[in-house]
Structure formats: structure tokens, C-alpha cells
């Protein structure tokens, strides 16, 4: 009993000073005795409940809180008066109509095992709660958009591992969602596209770019390739840091196939299936650049069927086209896989022999002359045999693609002038 009296005396002596301190704190602080009556309250109570601290003294907590606030807190109050500490959140409306969210602590005042009352500490966490609710709402919106996106959507970490994937993304790759999570992106990327993928993602994570777009092939679960367009965007936190990137993946296999078909048609002769003049020009430019860098190698051949106009005039253009297609197939079968055959137009062809000497290229030319000569006569048993004139120009690392074509074409006319059914090699008329 003396201890209790001493404690109460100390409390009474320090009351004024204590209230001065408590009034400066941004929290509701009060003390309620074992009968539930107020013994102490700071100024914050008046701001919230509209009751001055001195008016609250002696009032029961139910009178101060009112039925609206007291009933929801009754269970925690009774527990505190049994000596059980309480911590809970509560949303309340202040007297001025503003909405508060409080984190409330009831701390029992125990002396020699007896509950003398309890201390109330209510901290305004409205802003924090609103921020949490906003974050939860934002996350919910993100999740809804993520799940319902009509294209494959993936969340990827800095190690390029899949953190999450939506149903469309899993279906696109023929895999279950659980099989994708934790999987390295590069593991399901076509080997030929992995270096470009690494490079683009490195630019993204280094901060060099906020987004990146690339076309790459993924590997479907059954092994086939899927051409996709991938758009990656960093997901930044409020402080600017980023731990994840959002990837949106569209299947562009049909578009790529159409693009490849158009590119093929643009570069290939529709009658013979070999390269056309445009395709040859591209290969010729590439090879001339290569020999300039690494040294002269290989040769260009220009080939022309002898007296082919007579075939068209005698048998008609349909028969002429069939003969052109057959000759092209015969020559393609005789050439090596590294050689490049093209139809320049009409009955004229060209071959890039990328490796070897001029003598090697002459041997290729003679071989093609023999292939054409061995064909059946174009007019039947009593018709004329088909022959070929070939001009050869060796790459010297100096001539342009157009100059190479002119040289090989000039040599081809030399072969015709020499009697056709022959091979001639270009020589520089300015040299000794």
C-alpha cells in the first residue's frame, strides 16, 4: 500500500510537467483507472473528440468515446483491465469529419500484480495507411493488367530470371507458368539470339536505356522456334532504383515468315529458284569487300547460252523457259555448296566462286560447259546441241562489284568470239 501511495504521490507532483510534455506529442495519450475513468489526457484528445483534457477528468471512457467508438473497443479495454496489453488499428472519424487511422496501444498499469488502470497511446498512421492502401490498389491494378494482358507478359529480375508470367506468356511457350518461374530467360532463347539478348538487356540494366525492343526467337517446349517481338521496360521504385523489368512479348512468327518470303522473292529468280541480279549484286558487294580486307581469292563467272534466241523462236517461250529452268538445275547440281549461282536475266547466268585461284575458276567454267553440252539436243534427234560460253574474272581486291561484272561479261564475249562452247579469262588490257 505504501508503494502505491508513493507512486501516486510522485505522479501528482509531476503532473503539470508531464502534461506539458505530453501536449507536445503528435499522439493521443491518456490514462484510465481500473474503473475505466480518466485520470490524464493530453491536448490531442480535444482535437479529436472535441473535449478538453480537464473536462475529461473523472469521465468514464465510454462517455468520452461515445457508443460509436466505445463498442468496437470494448473487448480490448476489458482485456487491458485484465492485465493484457493490446495493440490494434482502428479507422475513426474525428469531430471535424476528417478520417483518421490510428494505431492504438493499451498498456496495463500493474503494481504488485494488481491492475491499477491502463495507459492509452494512439498514433495517427493515416498517411502511412493511405500510402499502404494506395500501394495495395496500385499492385492490384498492376496484377489485373498483368494477368489480363492479351500478349505474353513477364516479370524479369536483374539476373534475367523469370519472376512471374501471365497465362498468355506461358501458353506462348507451351509451358506451365510454374515451369517458367525461376527459369533463366537465356535458357529458353534460341542460341543464335542469346548474344544480342544479353547486349540489349545489359543496356537496359546499366541505365543506358529505359526501354529496349528486340526481335528474337524463343524455344517452344516442343522444340520449335517462335519469332517474337520483345519490349522491355524497367520498373522503378520511388527512389529511382529498379529490381525488375516488365517484358511484353508478341508472337510475330507469321510476320517473319512473310518477311522472309518477300525477301526471298526479292532476291531470287521465280523461274529457276536461283539468285536474281539483285541477289547476285548483294553477294558480289559482300565478297569484294571481303577480298579487299583479307586478300584476293576466287573469281566471278558470267555464262551465256549460245544461240538461245533460236530456241525461243523455234519452240516458243514456254519451251525456252523450261530449258532455262532445267539448265539452271543441272548447273546448281554440279557446283559446290560454297559457290553462288544467279540468273542475270534471259539466258545469262553468273557464278561467284569464292575460293581458289583463277585456274580453279577456269576448271569450274569448263565443268559447266560440259554439263550444258551433255544435255540432249534442244530440237530433238535432229536438233542442235545446247552450248555455253563462259567468261572468268579473278577477284583482285581492287575492282568494284560492277567492274567485276563488266570484266567477266567482257571475257564471256571473248569466248563467244572464239567460237562459243568455250571458257575465256579476262586479262587487263593495260598490263604488259
Short mmCIF file of C-alpha atoms in Angstrom, two decimals, residues 76-379:
data_model
loop_
_atom_site.label_atom_id
_atom_site.label_comp_id
_atom_site.label_asym_id
_atom_site.label_seq_id
_atom_site.Cartn_x
_atom_site.Cartn_y
_atom_site.Cartn_z
CA UNK A 76 -9.61 -4.57 -25.99
CA UNK A 77 -10.46 -2.32 -22.98
CA UNK A 78 -11.67 -5.24 -20.91
CA UNK A 79 -8.56 -7.24 -21.85
CA UNK A 80 -6.30 -4.34 -20.80
CA UNK A 81 -8.08 -4.16 -17.45
CA UNK A 82 -7.31 -7.86 -17.04
CA UNK A 83 -3.64 -7.00 -17.47
CA UNK A 84 -3.31 -7.99 -21.13
CA UNK A 85 -1.51 -5.49 -23.37
CA UNK A 86 -3.36 -4.61 -26.59
CA UNK A 87 -2.19 -3.34 -29.98
CA UNK A 88 -4.62 -2.77 -32.83
CA UNK A 89 -5.50 -0.48 -35.71
CA UNK A 90 -8.75 1.41 -35.95
CA UNK A 91 -10.29 3.76 -38.51
CA UNK A 92 -12.20 6.63 -36.87
CA UNK A 93 -13.90 9.85 -37.87
CA UNK A 94 -12.87 12.91 -35.87
CA UNK A 95 -15.34 15.55 -34.69
CA UNK A 96 -14.47 17.76 -37.65
CA UNK A 97 -15.38 14.98 -40.06
CA UNK A 98 -11.81 14.10 -41.05
CA UNK A 99 -10.93 10.43 -41.32
CA UNK A 100 -8.16 9.16 -39.09
CA UNK A 101 -6.48 5.80 -38.95
CA UNK A 102 -4.97 5.12 -35.53
CA UNK A 103 -2.59 2.53 -34.21
CA UNK A 104 -3.76 2.07 -30.62
CA UNK A 105 -1.81 0.61 -27.70
CA UNK A 106 -3.39 -0.23 -24.31
CA UNK A 107 -0.62 -0.79 -21.73
CA UNK A 108 -1.85 -2.14 -18.36
CA UNK A 109 -0.54 -0.38 -15.22
CA UNK A 110 0.40 -3.27 -12.97
CA UNK A 111 1.58 -2.84 -9.37
CA UNK A 112 2.23 -5.96 -7.29
CA UNK A 113 0.17 -7.96 -9.78
CA UNK A 114 -2.83 -5.64 -9.47
CA UNK A 115 -4.15 -3.67 -12.47
CA UNK A 116 -4.49 -0.03 -11.42
CA UNK A 117 -5.55 1.08 -14.89
CA UNK A 118 -4.09 1.30 -18.36
CA UNK A 119 -2.23 3.81 -20.49
CA UNK A 120 -3.61 4.65 -23.93
CA UNK A 121 -1.26 5.62 -26.77
CA UNK A 122 -2.97 6.25 -30.12
CA UNK A 123 -0.70 7.23 -33.03
CA UNK A 124 -2.06 8.77 -36.18
CA UNK A 125 -0.98 6.48 -39.05
CA UNK A 126 -3.46 7.93 -41.55
CA UNK A 127 -0.81 8.93 -44.11
CA UNK A 128 1.02 5.65 -43.79
CA UNK A 129 -2.23 3.71 -44.09
CA UNK A 130 -3.30 5.73 -47.11
CA UNK A 131 0.09 5.06 -48.69
CA UNK A 132 -0.30 1.35 -47.96
CA UNK A 133 -3.80 1.34 -49.42
CA UNK A 134 -2.60 3.24 -52.47
CA UNK A 135 0.26 0.79 -52.91
CA UNK A 136 -2.13 -2.13 -52.50
CA UNK A 137 -4.50 -0.61 -55.03
CA UNK A 138 -1.64 0.05 -57.44
CA UNK A 139 -0.40 -3.50 -57.01
CA UNK A 140 -3.92 -4.80 -57.56
CA UNK A 141 -4.27 -2.75 -60.75
CA UNK A 142 -0.86 -3.94 -61.93
CA UNK A 143 -1.79 -7.55 -61.20
CA UNK A 144 -5.08 -7.18 -63.07
CA UNK A 145 -3.35 -5.64 -66.09
CA UNK A 146 -0.56 -8.22 -65.89
CA UNK A 147 -2.92 -11.18 -65.78
CA UNK A 148 -5.41 -9.89 -68.35
CA UNK A 149 -2.86 -8.59 -70.90
CA UNK A 150 -3.69 -10.09 -74.34
CA UNK A 151 0.01 -10.72 -75.06
CA UNK A 152 2.72 -12.63 -73.22
CA UNK A 153 3.83 -10.65 -70.17
CA UNK A 154 6.79 -11.48 -67.96
CA UNK A 155 8.48 -10.03 -64.89
CA UNK A 156 12.27 -10.49 -65.01
CA UNK A 157 14.90 -9.79 -62.35
CA UNK A 158 18.43 -8.42 -62.81
CA UNK A 159 19.82 -11.93 -63.33
CA UNK A 160 17.39 -12.32 -66.26
CA UNK A 161 15.32 -14.90 -64.46
CA UNK A 162 11.54 -15.08 -64.83
CA UNK A 163 9.89 -13.88 -61.62
CA UNK A 164 6.35 -14.14 -62.96
CA UNK A 165 4.49 -14.81 -66.20
CA UNK A 166 0.87 -14.45 -67.22
CA UNK A 167 -1.21 -17.26 -68.73
CA UNK A 168 -0.78 -15.97 -72.29
CA UNK A 169 3.00 -15.91 -71.88
CA UNK A 170 3.08 -19.47 -70.56
CA UNK A 171 0.84 -20.70 -73.40
CA UNK A 172 3.00 -18.90 -75.97
CA UNK A 173 6.00 -21.01 -74.92
CA UNK A 174 3.99 -24.19 -74.44
CA UNK A 175 4.93 -24.35 -70.77
CA UNK A 176 3.21 -24.21 -67.43
CA UNK A 177 3.52 -20.98 -65.52
CA UNK A 178 5.22 -22.78 -62.62
CA UNK A 179 7.83 -24.17 -65.05
CA UNK A 180 8.76 -20.66 -66.20
CA UNK A 181 9.15 -19.01 -62.80
CA UNK A 182 12.81 -19.06 -61.79
CA UNK A 183 13.91 -20.05 -65.30
CA UNK A 184 16.72 -18.07 -66.95
CA UNK A 185 15.46 -16.15 -69.99
CA UNK A 186 18.56 -17.17 -71.97
CA UNK A 187 17.80 -20.86 -71.39
CA UNK A 188 14.60 -20.55 -73.42
CA UNK A 189 16.13 -18.22 -76.03
CA UNK A 190 17.43 -19.54 -79.36
CA UNK A 191 21.24 -19.95 -79.12
CA UNK A 192 21.81 -17.65 -82.13
CA UNK A 193 19.91 -14.81 -80.41
CA UNK A 194 21.45 -15.02 -76.94
CA UNK A 195 24.32 -12.58 -77.50
CA UNK A 196 22.00 -9.87 -78.82
CA UNK A 197 19.63 -10.56 -75.94
CA UNK A 198 22.45 -10.15 -73.38
CA UNK A 199 23.59 -6.92 -75.04
CA UNK A 200 20.14 -5.33 -75.10
CA UNK A 201 19.37 -6.31 -71.50
CA UNK A 202 22.77 -5.03 -70.35
CA UNK A 203 21.98 -1.61 -71.86
CA UNK A 204 18.68 -1.63 -70.01
CA UNK A 205 20.04 -2.54 -66.58
CA UNK A 206 23.04 -0.21 -66.89
CA UNK A 207 20.70 2.75 -67.27
CA UNK A 208 21.81 3.45 -70.83
CA UNK A 209 18.20 2.94 -71.92
CA UNK A 210 14.88 2.91 -70.08
CA UNK A 211 13.31 0.54 -72.59
CA UNK A 212 14.51 -1.82 -75.25
CA UNK A 213 12.91 -3.61 -78.18
CA UNK A 214 14.31 -6.60 -79.98
CA UNK A 215 13.17 -9.41 -82.23
CA UNK A 216 14.32 -12.78 -81.01
CA UNK A 217 13.46 -16.45 -81.14
CA UNK A 218 12.20 -18.31 -78.11
CA UNK A 219 12.26 -22.10 -77.86
CA UNK A 220 8.83 -23.68 -77.51
CA UNK A 221 8.53 -26.63 -75.14
CA UNK A 222 8.16 -28.98 -78.14
CA UNK A 223 11.41 -27.65 -79.64
CA UNK A 224 10.22 -25.40 -82.46
CA UNK A 225 11.26 -21.75 -82.74
CA UNK A 226 8.92 -18.84 -82.08
CA UNK A 227 9.81 -15.46 -83.52
CA UNK A 228 8.79 -12.74 -81.08
CA UNK A 229 8.97 -9.00 -80.60
CA UNK A 230 10.06 -8.24 -77.04
CA UNK A 231 9.54 -4.86 -75.37
CA UNK A 232 11.29 -4.49 -72.00
CA UNK A 233 10.71 -1.65 -69.52
CA UNK A 234 12.38 -1.09 -66.16
CA UNK A 235 10.02 -0.91 -63.18
CA UNK A 236 11.47 1.81 -60.97
CA UNK A 237 10.78 2.38 -57.27
CA UNK A 238 10.09 5.81 -55.79
CA UNK A 239 13.81 6.26 -55.11
CA UNK A 240 14.68 5.54 -58.75
CA UNK A 241 16.10 2.07 -58.15
CA UNK A 242 14.96 -0.87 -60.24
CA UNK A 243 14.96 -4.55 -59.35
CA UNK A 244 12.66 -5.83 -62.06
CA UNK A 245 11.82 -5.30 -65.70
CA UNK A 246 8.48 -5.88 -67.39
CA UNK A 247 8.61 -7.72 -70.69
CA UNK A 248 5.79 -7.82 -73.21
CA UNK A 249 6.19 -10.49 -75.87
CA UNK A 250 4.26 -10.77 -79.12
CA UNK A 251 4.34 -13.75 -81.46
CA UNK A 252 5.49 -12.43 -84.86
CA UNK A 253 6.19 -15.81 -86.47
CA UNK A 254 3.68 -15.20 -89.27
CA UNK A 255 5.10 -11.75 -89.94
CA UNK A 256 8.66 -13.05 -90.01
CA UNK A 257 7.69 -15.87 -92.36
CA UNK A 258 6.02 -13.39 -94.71
CA UNK A 259 9.05 -11.10 -94.45
CA UNK A 260 11.39 -13.96 -95.29
CA UNK A 261 9.22 -14.99 -98.22
CA UNK A 262 9.21 -11.43 -99.54
CA UNK A 263 12.98 -11.18 -99.09
CA UNK A 264 13.40 -14.48 -100.92
CA UNK A 265 11.20 -13.34 -103.78
CA UNK A 266 13.08 -10.05 -103.96
CA UNK A 267 16.45 -11.81 -104.27
CA UNK A 268 15.56 -14.94 -106.25
CA UNK A 269 14.55 -15.67 -109.81
CA UNK A 270 11.00 -17.04 -109.86
CA UNK A 271 11.66 -19.29 -112.89
CA UNK A 272 14.82 -21.08 -111.71
CA UNK A 273 14.83 -20.50 -107.94
CA UNK A 274 18.45 -19.29 -108.02
CA UNK A 275 19.50 -15.75 -107.07
CA UNK A 276 18.43 -12.96 -109.40
CA UNK A 277 20.55 -9.95 -110.40
CA UNK A 278 19.66 -8.13 -107.19
CA UNK A 279 20.66 -11.11 -105.08
CA UNK A 280 23.90 -11.53 -107.01
CA UNK A 281 24.72 -7.85 -106.57
CA UNK A 282 24.36 -8.18 -102.81
CA UNK A 283 26.64 -11.24 -102.69
CA UNK A 284 29.10 -9.62 -105.06
CA UNK A 285 29.37 -6.49 -102.93
CA UNK A 286 29.89 -8.63 -99.84
CA UNK A 287 32.64 -10.71 -101.47
CA UNK A 288 34.50 -7.75 -102.98
CA UNK A 289 34.58 -6.16 -99.51
CA UNK A 290 35.91 -9.42 -98.09
CA UNK A 291 38.77 -9.71 -100.62
CA UNK A 292 39.73 -6.08 -100.02
CA UNK A 293 40.17 -6.89 -96.35
CA UNK A 294 41.64 -10.38 -96.45
CA UNK A 295 43.27 -10.59 -99.89
CA UNK A 296 42.33 -11.73 -103.39
CA UNK A 297 40.51 -15.05 -103.67
CA UNK A 298 38.07 -16.64 -106.08
CA UNK A 299 36.55 -15.40 -109.33
CA UNK A 300 33.33 -14.31 -110.98
CA UNK A 301 31.94 -16.23 -113.95
CA UNK A 302 29.42 -14.88 -116.44
CA UNK A 303 27.71 -17.58 -118.55
CA UNK A 304 25.53 -17.23 -121.63
CA UNK A 305 23.69 -19.97 -123.53
CA UNK A 306 24.73 -19.89 -127.18
CA UNK A 307 22.07 -19.15 -129.82
CA UNK A 308 19.29 -19.44 -127.27
CA UNK A 309 17.14 -16.99 -129.22
CA UNK A 310 16.72 -19.70 -131.86
CA UNK A 311 15.18 -21.98 -129.23
CA UNK A 312 12.55 -19.39 -128.33
CA UNK A 313 11.85 -18.59 -131.96
CA UNK A 314 11.55 -22.28 -132.90
CA UNK A 315 9.86 -23.93 -129.94
CA UNK A 316 8.26 -20.96 -128.23
CA UNK A 317 8.90 -19.14 -124.98
CA UNK A 318 7.29 -21.81 -122.79
CA UNK A 319 9.77 -24.41 -124.05
CA UNK A 320 12.55 -21.85 -123.69
CA UNK A 321 11.60 -21.22 -120.06
CA UNK A 322 11.54 -24.95 -119.34
CA UNK A 323 15.00 -25.30 -120.86
CA UNK A 324 16.37 -22.38 -118.82
CA UNK A 325 15.00 -23.94 -115.60
CA UNK A 326 16.48 -27.35 -116.47
CA UNK A 327 19.92 -25.89 -117.30
CA UNK A 328 19.93 -23.94 -114.03
CA UNK A 329 19.15 -27.11 -112.08
CA UNK A 330 21.94 -29.00 -113.89
CA UNK A 331 24.50 -26.28 -113.14
CA UNK A 332 23.43 -25.98 -109.50
CA UNK A 333 23.91 -29.73 -109.10
CA UNK A 334 27.46 -29.52 -110.47
CA UNK A 335 28.56 -26.52 -108.37
CA UNK A 336 29.89 -26.71 -104.80
CA UNK A 337 27.77 -25.59 -101.87
CA UNK A 338 30.05 -22.57 -101.40
CA UNK A 339 29.56 -21.38 -104.99
CA UNK A 340 26.82 -18.84 -105.70
CA UNK A 341 24.68 -19.28 -108.82
CA UNK A 342 22.48 -16.47 -110.14
CA UNK A 343 20.39 -15.73 -113.24
CA UNK A 344 21.13 -12.27 -114.58
CA UNK A 345 18.21 -12.39 -116.98
CA UNK A 346 17.17 -14.16 -120.19
CA UNK A 347 19.71 -16.91 -120.91
CA UNK A 348 22.54 -15.29 -118.95
CA UNK A 349 23.85 -16.57 -115.61
CA UNK A 350 26.66 -15.76 -113.19
CA UNK A 351 28.59 -17.76 -110.63
CA UNK A 352 30.67 -16.48 -107.73
CA UNK A 353 33.47 -18.93 -106.94
CA UNK A 354 34.58 -17.54 -103.55
CA UNK A 355 37.73 -19.57 -103.04
CA UNK A 356 40.68 -20.74 -105.12
CA UNK A 357 42.80 -19.38 -107.98
CA UNK A 358 41.89 -18.26 -111.49
CA UNK A 359 42.83 -21.75 -112.72
CA UNK A 360 40.37 -23.27 -110.23
CA UNK A 361 37.66 -20.94 -111.54
CA UNK A 362 38.52 -21.87 -115.15
CA UNK A 363 38.08 -25.53 -114.18
CA UNK A 364 34.63 -24.71 -112.76
CA UNK A 365 33.76 -22.90 -116.01
CA UNK A 366 34.85 -25.85 -118.16
CA UNK A 367 32.83 -28.19 -115.95
CA UNK A 368 29.69 -26.11 -116.55
CA UNK A 369 30.35 -26.05 -120.30
CA UNK A 370 30.47 -29.84 -120.21
CA UNK A 371 27.23 -30.02 -118.20
CA UNK A 372 25.35 -27.96 -120.79
CA UNK A 373 26.96 -29.74 -123.73
CA UNK A 374 25.86 -33.09 -122.31
CA UNK A 375 22.22 -32.14 -122.41
CA UNK A 376 20.00 -33.63 -125.15
CA UNK A 377 19.67 -31.57 -128.33
CA UNK A 378 17.03 -28.95 -127.90
CA UNK A 379 15.27 -29.72 -131.15
#
